[in-house]
Amino acid sequence: MRVPLLDLKRQYRKIKPEVDAAIMEVVETQGFKLGPRVAEFEEQVAEYCGTKRAVGVASGSDALLLALMAHGVGRDDEVITTPYTFFATGGAVARLGAVPVFVDIDPATYNIAPDRIEAAITDRTRAIMPVHLFGQCADMDPILEIAGKRGIPVLEDAAQAIGSEYKGRRAGSIGDMGCFSFFPSKNLGGYGDGGMITTDDDATADLLISLREHGQTVKDGGRTEMYEHWTIGLNSRLDALQAAVLSVKLNHLDEWSDGRARNAEYYDKRFEGTPATPPAVAPESRHIYNQYVIRAPRRDDLLKYLRERDVGCAIYYPVPLHLQKCFSTLGYGEGDMPESEGAARETLSIPVFSLLTEEEREYVATTILEFFA
Ligand SMILES: *Cc1c(COP(=O)(O)O)cnc(C)c1O
């Protein structure tokens, strides 16, 4: 048997007529730039996440960048975040000339440890950017409390967490802004790149609308005035083609996330009491399992064993950000973030996508248990 880590072709086969029609509608109208498809999808996402506004942008990385720009983060400012994440989280901060200040994770959930944040705050802290890693929300209440006391905005990196819930609140609606990615392998994935920023604040949303079109002045009705720039932004629109595909896919998202959760539940049971530690899920939360990550001793041997037996797997992420070469000037070293480093050494992501068959997931679990036996 051969089990892929993710098979998007199966998903496409299920929704082909709907998706093809949506794509062709855009092609027929030749309306590729913003317009009704993007506006509709923005409304759909705002409603889904429980926010007043949502602004489509070109990628999840740009969503982070623009969210920071909208809060005026710039040279020598500090932004507190986790080192155990995809590169873009820290990259967006550094791209603006600001300094990512890394705070280690809670080893149970892999999300930023709220009780370590306070010590990292200085008078230059301009934002706290927790990541909802693998599809589970960070422990937001203590983070909001620490930030609230000092008036520091909380920007959620929700790139892996659309539909994830924390105490009844959806990812993207908990902090001041939520940043989403529609990279193809995310739970809601486009047919290329795309991203979105959610917020309850109209002024912030209007600012984002301007920033995503080179800082053009926003007129009534949310349109921007060509060739009139009140500030310096970038070109970061969400494609109408992507919005059309994503609109169709959003209607299926909960069914797919529930399918992932069912596969996760199956694995949880199989791995109970074995050396493969299943992910810890906090009470009162909905994990959407963008990744199902187990922690295991001899991880690299396990990876090799699984690959030899055609079980798709991957390491998210092998090098925590504080040890990336490009951040060496920040002065971190090995041992500074022991929990993140430990997770980077011992975790492994296995197939959990919703259209995985029962035979396939059984093969995955059995092969892992065979390795330890
Ligand atoms: C995917 C991802 C991003 C970046 O999204 P892109 O759309 O690929 O630019 C940012 N942060 C996290 C945690 C991600 O997983």
PDB file of N, CA and C and ligand atoms in Angstrom, residues 59-62 64 85-86 88-89 131 133 157 159-160 180-183 186 193-195 290 317, ligand 1:
ATOM      1  N   SER A  59      -1.241  36.133  -0.210  1.00  0.00           N
ATOM      2  CA  SER A  59      -0.730  34.916   0.438  1.00  0.00           C
ATOM      3  C   SER A  59      -0.852  35.062   1.952  1.00  0.00           C
ATOM      4  N   GLY A  60      -0.616  33.981   2.645  1.00  0.00           N
ATOM      5  CA  GLY A  60      -0.589  34.030   4.106  1.00  0.00           C
ATOM      6  C   GLY A  60       0.593  34.848   4.598  1.00  0.00           C
ATOM      7  N   SER A  61       1.709  34.735   3.898  1.00  0.00           N
ATOM      8  CA  SER A  61       2.897  35.518   4.277  1.00  0.00           C
ATOM      9  C   SER A  61       2.597  37.009   4.176  1.00  0.00           C
ATOM     10  N   ASP A  62       1.927  37.409   3.089  1.00  0.00           N
ATOM     11  CA  ASP A  62       1.555  38.820   2.933  1.00  0.00           C
ATOM     12  C   ASP A  62       0.520  39.239   3.971  1.00  0.00           C
ATOM     13  N   LEU A  64       0.413  38.331   7.026  1.00  0.00           N
ATOM     14  CA  LEU A  64       1.183  38.664   8.232  1.00  0.00           C
ATOM     15  C   LEU A  64       1.884  40.006   8.075  1.00  0.00           C
ATOM     16  N   THR A  85       7.456  27.311  14.159  1.00  0.00           N
ATOM     17  CA  THR A  85       6.429  27.706  13.204  1.00  0.00           C
ATOM     18  C   THR A  85       7.042  27.719  11.818  1.00  0.00           C
ATOM     19  N   PHE A  86       6.188  27.963  10.815  1.00  0.00           N
ATOM     20  CA  PHE A  86       6.687  28.148   9.459  1.00  0.00           C
ATOM     21  C   PHE A  86       7.460  29.470   9.389  1.00  0.00           C
ATOM     22  N   ALA A  88       7.530  32.093   7.616  1.00  0.00           N
ATOM     23  CA  ALA A  88       6.873  33.381   7.343  1.00  0.00           C
ATOM     24  C   ALA A  88       6.539  34.164   8.607  1.00  0.00           C
ATOM     25  N   THR A  89       6.244  33.475   9.707  1.00  0.00           N
ATOM     26  CA  THR A  89       5.862  34.166  10.936  1.00  0.00           C
ATOM     27  C   THR A  89       6.972  35.127  11.386  1.00  0.00           C
ATOM     28  N   VAL A 131       0.879  31.778  17.076  1.00  0.00           N
ATOM     29  CA  VAL A 131       0.553  30.937  15.916  1.00  0.00           C
ATOM     30  C   VAL A 131      -0.358  29.812  16.403  1.00  0.00           C
ATOM     31  N   LEU A 133      -0.752  26.596  15.874  1.00  0.00           N
ATOM     32  CA  LEU A 133       0.026  25.608  15.124  1.00  0.00           C
ATOM     33  C   LEU A 133      -0.722  24.292  14.902  1.00  0.00           C
ATOM     34  N   ASP A 157      -1.546  34.405  13.915  1.00  0.00           N
ATOM     35  CA  ASP A 157      -1.146  33.689  12.710  1.00  0.00           C
ATOM     36  C   ASP A 157      -2.023  32.444  12.660  1.00  0.00           C
ATOM     37  N   ALA A 159      -2.822  30.811   9.918  1.00  0.00           N
ATOM     38  CA  ALA A 159      -2.611  30.221   8.595  1.00  0.00           C
ATOM     39  C   ALA A 159      -2.996  28.736   8.545  1.00  0.00           C
ATOM     40  N   GLN A 160      -2.843  28.047   9.679  1.00  0.00           N
ATOM     41  CA  GLN A 160      -3.145  26.610   9.695  1.00  0.00           C
ATOM     42  C   GLN A 160      -4.453  26.321  10.419  1.00  0.00           C
ATOM     43  N   PHE A 180      -4.745  34.503   7.567  1.00  0.00           N
ATOM     44  CA  PHE A 180      -4.996  33.170   7.011  1.00  0.00           C
ATOM     45  C   PHE A 180      -4.219  32.950   5.728  1.00  0.00           C
ATOM     46  N   SER A 181      -3.938  31.676   5.454  1.00  0.00           N
ATOM     47  CA  SER A 181      -3.269  31.292   4.210  1.00  0.00           C
ATOM     48  C   SER A 181      -4.156  30.310   3.460  1.00  0.00           C
ATOM     49  N   PHE A 182      -4.206  30.476   2.142  1.00  0.00           N
ATOM     50  CA  PHE A 182      -4.916  29.506   1.301  1.00  0.00           C
ATOM     51  C   PHE A 182      -3.945  28.756   0.408  1.00  0.00           C
ATOM     52  N   PHE A 183      -2.711  28.620   0.878  1.00  0.00           N
ATOM     53  CA  PHE A 183      -1.729  27.768   0.208  1.00  0.00           C
ATOM     54  C   PHE A 183      -2.385  26.398   0.002  1.00  0.00           C
ATOM     55  N   LYS A 186      -3.166  23.890   2.875  1.00  0.00           N
ATOM     56  CA  LYS A 186      -3.883  24.275   4.095  1.00  0.00           C
ATOM     57  C   LYS A 186      -5.281  23.664   4.053  1.00  0.00           C
ATOM     58  N   ASP A 193      -1.591  30.577  -4.708  1.00  0.00           N
ATOM     59  CA  ASP A 193      -1.438  31.270  -3.430  1.00  0.00           C
ATOM     60  C   ASP A 193      -2.628  32.180  -3.139  1.00  0.00           C
ATOM     61  N   GLY A 194      -2.854  32.422  -1.875  1.00  0.00           N
ATOM     62  CA  GLY A 194      -3.901  33.348  -1.453  1.00  0.00           C
ATOM     63  C   GLY A 194      -3.842  33.523   0.051  1.00  0.00           C
ATOM     64  N   GLY A 195      -4.442  34.592   0.531  1.00  0.00           N
ATOM     65  CA  GLY A 195      -4.458  34.833   1.977  1.00  0.00           C
ATOM     66  C   GLY A 195      -5.584  35.771   2.346  1.00  0.00           C
ATOM     67  N   ASN A 290      -4.768  20.540  10.713  1.00  0.00           N
ATOM     68  CA  ASN A 290      -4.066  20.799   9.456  1.00  0.00           C
ATOM     69  C   ASN A 290      -2.906  19.807   9.357  1.00  0.00           C
ATOM     70  N   TYR A 317       8.564  21.426  12.314  1.00  0.00           N
ATOM     71  CA  TYR A 317       9.551  21.948  11.376  1.00  0.00           C
ATOM     72  C   TYR A 317      10.915  21.502  11.883  1.00  0.00           C
TER      73      TYR A 317
HETATM   74  C1  LIG B   1       1.463  28.525   5.530  1.00  0.00           C
HETATM   75  C2  LIG B   1       1.835  29.397   6.659  1.00  0.00           C
HETATM   76  C3  LIG B   1       2.151  30.755   6.481  1.00  0.00           C
HETATM   77  C4  LIG B   1       2.338  31.392   5.143  1.00  0.00           C
HETATM   78  O1  LIG B   1       1.342  31.223   4.256  1.00  0.00           O
HETATM   79  P1  LIG B   1       1.620  31.313   2.656  1.00  0.00           P
HETATM   80  O2  LIG B   1       0.261  31.408   2.102  1.00  0.00           O
HETATM   81  O3  LIG B   1       2.327  30.063   2.284  1.00  0.00           O
HETATM   82  O4  LIG B   1       2.440  32.518   2.412  1.00  0.00           O
HETATM   83  C5  LIG B   1       2.380  31.525   7.614  1.00  0.00           C
HETATM   84  N1  LIG B   1       2.344  30.995   8.844  1.00  0.00           N
HETATM   85  C6  LIG B   1       2.080  29.693   9.053  1.00  0.00           C
HETATM   86  C7  LIG B   1       2.027  29.171  10.450  1.00  0.00           C
HETATM   87  C8  LIG B   1       1.836  28.851   7.969  1.00  0.00           C
HETATM   88  O5  LIG B   1       1.598  27.557   8.192  1.00  0.00           O
END
